[in-house]
Short mmCIF file of C-alpha atoms in Angstrom, two decimals:
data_model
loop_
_atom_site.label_atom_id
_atom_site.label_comp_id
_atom_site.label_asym_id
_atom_site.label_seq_id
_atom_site.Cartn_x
_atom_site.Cartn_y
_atom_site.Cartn_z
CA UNK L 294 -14.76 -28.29 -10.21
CA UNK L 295 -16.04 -25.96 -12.31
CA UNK L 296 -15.98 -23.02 -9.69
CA UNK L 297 -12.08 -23.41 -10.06
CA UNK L 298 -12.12 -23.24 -13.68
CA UNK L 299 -14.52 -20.29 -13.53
CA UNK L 300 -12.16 -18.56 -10.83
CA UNK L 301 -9.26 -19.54 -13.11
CA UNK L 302 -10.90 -17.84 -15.87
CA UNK L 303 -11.63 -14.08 -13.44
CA UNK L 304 -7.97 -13.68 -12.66
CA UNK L 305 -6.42 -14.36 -16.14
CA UNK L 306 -9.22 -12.25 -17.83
CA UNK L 307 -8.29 -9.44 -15.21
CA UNK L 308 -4.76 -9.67 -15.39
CA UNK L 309 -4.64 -9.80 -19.37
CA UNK L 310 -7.19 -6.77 -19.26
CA UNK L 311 -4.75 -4.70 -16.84
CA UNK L 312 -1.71 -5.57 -18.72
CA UNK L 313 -3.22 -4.18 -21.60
CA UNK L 314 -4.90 -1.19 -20.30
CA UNK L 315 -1.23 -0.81 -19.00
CA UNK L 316 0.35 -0.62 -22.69
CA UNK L 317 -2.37 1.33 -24.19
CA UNK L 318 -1.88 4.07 -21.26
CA UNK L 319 1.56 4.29 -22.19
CA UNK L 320 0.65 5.29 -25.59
CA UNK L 321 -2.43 7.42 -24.50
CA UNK L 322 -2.84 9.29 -21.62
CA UNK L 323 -6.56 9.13 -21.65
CA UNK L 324 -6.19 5.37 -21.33
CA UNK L 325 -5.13 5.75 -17.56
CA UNK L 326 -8.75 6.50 -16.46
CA UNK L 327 -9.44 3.06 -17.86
CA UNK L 328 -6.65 1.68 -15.90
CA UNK L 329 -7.75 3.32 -13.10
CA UNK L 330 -11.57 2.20 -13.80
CA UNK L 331 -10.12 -1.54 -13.70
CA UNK L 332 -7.98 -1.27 -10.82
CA UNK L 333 -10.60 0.03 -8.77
CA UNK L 334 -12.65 -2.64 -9.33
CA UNK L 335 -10.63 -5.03 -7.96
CA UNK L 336 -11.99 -4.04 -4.64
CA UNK L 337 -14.98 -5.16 -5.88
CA UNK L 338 -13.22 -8.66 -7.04
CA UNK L 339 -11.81 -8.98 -3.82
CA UNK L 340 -14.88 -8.65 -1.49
CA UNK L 341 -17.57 -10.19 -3.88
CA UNK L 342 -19.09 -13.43 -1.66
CA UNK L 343 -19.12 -15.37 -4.52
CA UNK L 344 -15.27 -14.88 -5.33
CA UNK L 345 -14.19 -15.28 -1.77
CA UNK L 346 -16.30 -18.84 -1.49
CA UNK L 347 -14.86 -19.88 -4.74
CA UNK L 348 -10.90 -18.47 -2.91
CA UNK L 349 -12.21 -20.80 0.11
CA UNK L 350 -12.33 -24.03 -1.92
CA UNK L 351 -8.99 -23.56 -4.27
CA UNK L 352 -7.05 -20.45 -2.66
CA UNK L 353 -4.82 -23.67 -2.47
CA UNK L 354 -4.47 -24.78 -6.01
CA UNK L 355 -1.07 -24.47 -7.57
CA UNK L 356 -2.79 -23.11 -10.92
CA UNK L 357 -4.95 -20.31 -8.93
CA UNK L 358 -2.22 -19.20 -6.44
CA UNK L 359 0.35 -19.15 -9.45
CA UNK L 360 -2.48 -17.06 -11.66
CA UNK L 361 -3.18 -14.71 -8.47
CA UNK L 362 0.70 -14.08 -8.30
CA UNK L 363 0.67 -13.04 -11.95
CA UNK L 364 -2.23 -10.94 -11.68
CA UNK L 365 -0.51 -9.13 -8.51
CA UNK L 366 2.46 -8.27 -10.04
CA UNK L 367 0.48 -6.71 -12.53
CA UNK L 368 -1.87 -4.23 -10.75
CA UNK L 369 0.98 -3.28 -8.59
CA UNK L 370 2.91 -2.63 -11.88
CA UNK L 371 -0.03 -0.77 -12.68
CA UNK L 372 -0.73 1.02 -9.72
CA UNK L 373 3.23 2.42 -8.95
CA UNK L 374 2.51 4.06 -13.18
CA UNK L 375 -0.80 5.06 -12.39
CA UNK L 376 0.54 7.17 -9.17
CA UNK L 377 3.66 8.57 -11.37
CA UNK L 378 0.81 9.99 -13.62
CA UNK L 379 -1.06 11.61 -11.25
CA UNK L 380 1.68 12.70 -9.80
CA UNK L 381 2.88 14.00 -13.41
CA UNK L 382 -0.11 15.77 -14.05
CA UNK L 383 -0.01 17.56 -10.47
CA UNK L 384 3.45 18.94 -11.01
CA UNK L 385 1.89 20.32 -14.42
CA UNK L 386 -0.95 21.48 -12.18
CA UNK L 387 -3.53 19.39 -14.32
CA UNK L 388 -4.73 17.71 -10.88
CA UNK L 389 -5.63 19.65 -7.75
CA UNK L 390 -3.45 17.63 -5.67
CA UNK L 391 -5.11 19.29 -2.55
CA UNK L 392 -8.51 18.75 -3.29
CA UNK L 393 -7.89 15.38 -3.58
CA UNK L 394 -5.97 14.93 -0.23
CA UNK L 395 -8.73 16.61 1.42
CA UNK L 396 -11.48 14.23 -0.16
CA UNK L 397 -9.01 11.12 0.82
CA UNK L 398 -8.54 12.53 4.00
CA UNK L 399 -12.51 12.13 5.05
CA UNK L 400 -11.92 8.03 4.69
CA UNK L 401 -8.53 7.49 6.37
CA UNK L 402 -9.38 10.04 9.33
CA UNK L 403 -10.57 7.07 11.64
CA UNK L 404 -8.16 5.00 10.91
CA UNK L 405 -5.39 8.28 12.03
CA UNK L 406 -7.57 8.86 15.10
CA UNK L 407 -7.64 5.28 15.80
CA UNK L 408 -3.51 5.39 15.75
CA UNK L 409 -3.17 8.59 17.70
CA UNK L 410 -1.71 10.18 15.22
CA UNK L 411 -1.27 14.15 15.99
CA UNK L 412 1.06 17.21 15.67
CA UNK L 413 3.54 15.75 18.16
CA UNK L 414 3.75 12.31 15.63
CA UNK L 415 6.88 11.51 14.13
CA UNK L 416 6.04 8.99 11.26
CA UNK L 417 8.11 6.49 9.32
CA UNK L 418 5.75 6.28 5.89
CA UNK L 419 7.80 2.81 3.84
CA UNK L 420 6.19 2.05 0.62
CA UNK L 421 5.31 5.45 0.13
CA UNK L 422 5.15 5.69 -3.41
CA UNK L 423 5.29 8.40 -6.25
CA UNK L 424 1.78 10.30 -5.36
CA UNK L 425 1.75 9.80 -1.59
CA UNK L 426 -1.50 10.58 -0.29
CA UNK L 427 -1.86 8.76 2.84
CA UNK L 428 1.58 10.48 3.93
CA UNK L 429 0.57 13.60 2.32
CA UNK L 430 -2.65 13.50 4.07
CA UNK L 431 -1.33 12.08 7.69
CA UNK L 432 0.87 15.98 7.27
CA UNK L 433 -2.05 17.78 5.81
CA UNK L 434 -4.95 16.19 8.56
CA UNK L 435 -2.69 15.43 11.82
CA UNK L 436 0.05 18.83 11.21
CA UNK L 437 2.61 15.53 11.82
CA UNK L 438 5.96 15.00 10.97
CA UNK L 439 6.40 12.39 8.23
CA UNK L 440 9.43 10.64 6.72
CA UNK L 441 8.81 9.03 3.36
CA UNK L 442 10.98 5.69 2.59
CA UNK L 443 11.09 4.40 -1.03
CA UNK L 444 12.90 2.53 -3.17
CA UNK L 445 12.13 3.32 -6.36
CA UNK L 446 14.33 7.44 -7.02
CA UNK L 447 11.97 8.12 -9.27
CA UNK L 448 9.19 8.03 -7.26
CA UNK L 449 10.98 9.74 -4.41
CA UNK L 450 11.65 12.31 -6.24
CA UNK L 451 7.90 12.97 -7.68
CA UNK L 452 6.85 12.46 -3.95
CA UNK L 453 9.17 15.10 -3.08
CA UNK L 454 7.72 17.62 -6.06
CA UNK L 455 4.02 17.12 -5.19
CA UNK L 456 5.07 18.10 -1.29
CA UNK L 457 5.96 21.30 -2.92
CA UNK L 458 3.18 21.97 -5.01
CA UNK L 459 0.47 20.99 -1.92
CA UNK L 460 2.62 23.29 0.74
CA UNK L 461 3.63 20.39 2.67
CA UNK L 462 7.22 20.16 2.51
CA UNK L 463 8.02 21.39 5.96
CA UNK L 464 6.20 18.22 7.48
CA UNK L 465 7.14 15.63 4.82
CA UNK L 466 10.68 14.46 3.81
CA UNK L 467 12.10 11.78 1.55
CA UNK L 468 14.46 9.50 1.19
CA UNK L 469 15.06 6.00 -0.26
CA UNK L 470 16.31 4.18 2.79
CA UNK L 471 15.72 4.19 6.34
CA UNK L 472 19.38 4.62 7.62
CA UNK L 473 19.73 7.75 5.57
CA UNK L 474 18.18 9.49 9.15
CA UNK L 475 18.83 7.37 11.40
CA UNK L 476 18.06 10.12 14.12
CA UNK L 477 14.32 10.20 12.78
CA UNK L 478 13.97 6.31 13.11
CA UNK L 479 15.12 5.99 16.17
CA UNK L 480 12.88 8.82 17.57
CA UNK L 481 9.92 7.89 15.44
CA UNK L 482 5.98 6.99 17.31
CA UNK L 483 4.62 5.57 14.01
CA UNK L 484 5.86 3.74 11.66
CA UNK L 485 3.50 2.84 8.49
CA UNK L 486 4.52 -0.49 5.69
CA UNK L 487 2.48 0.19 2.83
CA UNK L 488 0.41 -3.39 1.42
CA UNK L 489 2.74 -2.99 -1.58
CA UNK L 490 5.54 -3.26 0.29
CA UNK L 491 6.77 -7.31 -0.81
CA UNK L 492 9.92 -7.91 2.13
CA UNK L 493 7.89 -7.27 4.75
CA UNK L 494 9.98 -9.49 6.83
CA UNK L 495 13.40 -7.84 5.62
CA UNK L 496 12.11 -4.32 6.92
CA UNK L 497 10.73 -5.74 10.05
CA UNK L 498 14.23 -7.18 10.73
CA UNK L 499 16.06 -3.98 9.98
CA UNK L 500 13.41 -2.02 11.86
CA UNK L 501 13.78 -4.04 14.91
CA UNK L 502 17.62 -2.81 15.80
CA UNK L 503 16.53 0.78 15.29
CA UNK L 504 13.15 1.58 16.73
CA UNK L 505 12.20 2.53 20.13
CA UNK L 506 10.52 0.18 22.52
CA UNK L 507 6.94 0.64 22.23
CA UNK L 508 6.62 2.02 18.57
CA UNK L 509 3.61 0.98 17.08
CA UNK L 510 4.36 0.07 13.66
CA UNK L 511 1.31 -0.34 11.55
CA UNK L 512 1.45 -3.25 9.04
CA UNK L 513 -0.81 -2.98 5.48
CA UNK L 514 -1.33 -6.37 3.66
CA UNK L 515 -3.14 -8.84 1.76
CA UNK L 516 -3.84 -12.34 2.61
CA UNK L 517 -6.04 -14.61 0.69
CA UNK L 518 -7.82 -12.87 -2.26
CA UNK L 519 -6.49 -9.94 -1.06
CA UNK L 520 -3.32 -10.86 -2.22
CA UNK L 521 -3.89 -10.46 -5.77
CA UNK L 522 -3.26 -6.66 -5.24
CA UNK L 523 -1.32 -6.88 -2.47
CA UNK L 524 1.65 -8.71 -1.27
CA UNK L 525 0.67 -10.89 2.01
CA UNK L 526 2.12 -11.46 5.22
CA UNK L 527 2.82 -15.31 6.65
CA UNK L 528 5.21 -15.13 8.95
CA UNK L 529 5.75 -15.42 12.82
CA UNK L 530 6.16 -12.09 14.53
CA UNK L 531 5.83 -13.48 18.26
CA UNK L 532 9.58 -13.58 18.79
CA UNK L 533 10.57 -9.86 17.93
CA UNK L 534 7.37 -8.47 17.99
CA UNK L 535 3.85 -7.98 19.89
CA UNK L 536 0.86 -8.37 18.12
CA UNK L 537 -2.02 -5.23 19.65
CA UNK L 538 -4.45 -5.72 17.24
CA UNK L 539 -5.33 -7.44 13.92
CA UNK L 540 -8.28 -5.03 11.72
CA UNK L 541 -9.65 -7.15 9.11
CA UNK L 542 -12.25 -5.35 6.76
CA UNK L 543 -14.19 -4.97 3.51
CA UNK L 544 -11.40 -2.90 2.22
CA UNK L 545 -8.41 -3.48 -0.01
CA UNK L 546 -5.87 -4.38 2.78
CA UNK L 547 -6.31 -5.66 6.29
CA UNK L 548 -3.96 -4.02 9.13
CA UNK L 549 -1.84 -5.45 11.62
CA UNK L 550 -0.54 -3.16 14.51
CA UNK L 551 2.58 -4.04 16.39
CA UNK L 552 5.09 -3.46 19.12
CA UNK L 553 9.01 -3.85 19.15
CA UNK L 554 9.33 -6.39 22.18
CA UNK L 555 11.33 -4.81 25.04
CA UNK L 556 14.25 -6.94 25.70
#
């Protein structure tokens, strides 16, 4: 019993802590390198053996899941400000937005070769956010074609300003909803759903009357501890979908890989 009071205690401490470092960062810039301190220690939080035991025996409780909710809303709150800074500051040119896609690009490399990803790739990047480096860097490694879904104008628009500034806008577009090119979907080879993305199910549904057979769409989520940063996926793909592969890591999100079922 006292585990679950102890694993109680981690996820309100770290989402009052975020929430915080969340106000203060509006108030001071300098405060978002705390933020982003805290945020990134959550990988830590979710991959410690002693925090995933404690998950094991009350992942179930009403009290933890309702706490690991809370504290999931709140680093994804944080997160989506923390990427309209950065992408702030690279617009003012106070961040070499390049440099940084090149350093990102050594770590997610395997993961494009793994995909076959290349020049002849036309990818459908949803949950793309306002500082999109994984679509940034999919143009920037692979020379592919990338189409960048969100919901959120404001962060379309910053998405579409750092393009610009890193020379990339000839390979990446945006747009806040898929059927605004319907043309690309339908043609795409890769289609990307970022962890943060919460209907998963909604966009698989929509996806499903526009895609091509045999378009892998590659899933990012969360289940478990995981999903305290991002949002999970329980659902029963079988029907519309074939499952090729399920990658399951150390890392912040695990990945699911898919196929459109030919009718």
């Amino acid at each position: 019993m006292k585990e679950r009071f102890q694993l109680l205690l981690s996820l309100k401490v770290t989402e009052y802590e975020i929430n915080e470092l969340s106000k203060f960062a509006k108030e001071c810039d300098e405060c978002y390198e705390l933020l982003k301190v805290k945020l990134d220690s959550l990988h830590h939080f979710m991959t410690d053996p002693i925090n995933l035991h404690r998950w094991q025996e009350w992942g179930k409780d009403k009290d933890i899941l309702s706490l690991s909710e809370k504290l999931r809303e709140a680093s994804v709150q944080a997160l989506c400000e923390m990427e309209k800074y950065q992408s702030v500051r690279t617009c003012n040119h106070q961040l070499n937005a390049s440099e940084y896609i090149t350093t990102l690009s050594q770590t997610v490399k395997h993961e494009l070769d793994e995909l076959h990803i290349n020049e002849n790739s036309k990818v459908l990047f949803i949950g793309s956010g306002a500082f999109p480096i994984s679509a940034l860097t999919i143009a920037s490694e692979k020379n592919a074609e990338v189409h960048c879904i969100d919901i959120d104008e404001e962060a379309v628009e910053m998405g579409r300003k750092v393009s610009l500034i890193t020379g990339l806008q000839d390979n990446v577009r945006f747009s806040n909803s898929v059927r605004n090119d319907l043309h690309f979907a339908h043609n795409t080879t890769h289609v990307l759903i970022a962890s943060l993305v919460r209907n998963k199910r909604e966009v698989l549904n929509e996806l499903k009357d526009i895609l091509q057979p045999h378009t892998k769409v590659i899933l990012r989520y969360g289940n478990g501890l995981k999903s305290i940063f991002n949002y999970p996926l329980e659902m029963n793909l079988t029907k519309d979908w074939e499952l090729q592969s399920v990658k399951r890591t150390d890392g912040i999100y695990d990945t699911m890989v898919l196929e459109k079922v030919n009718a």
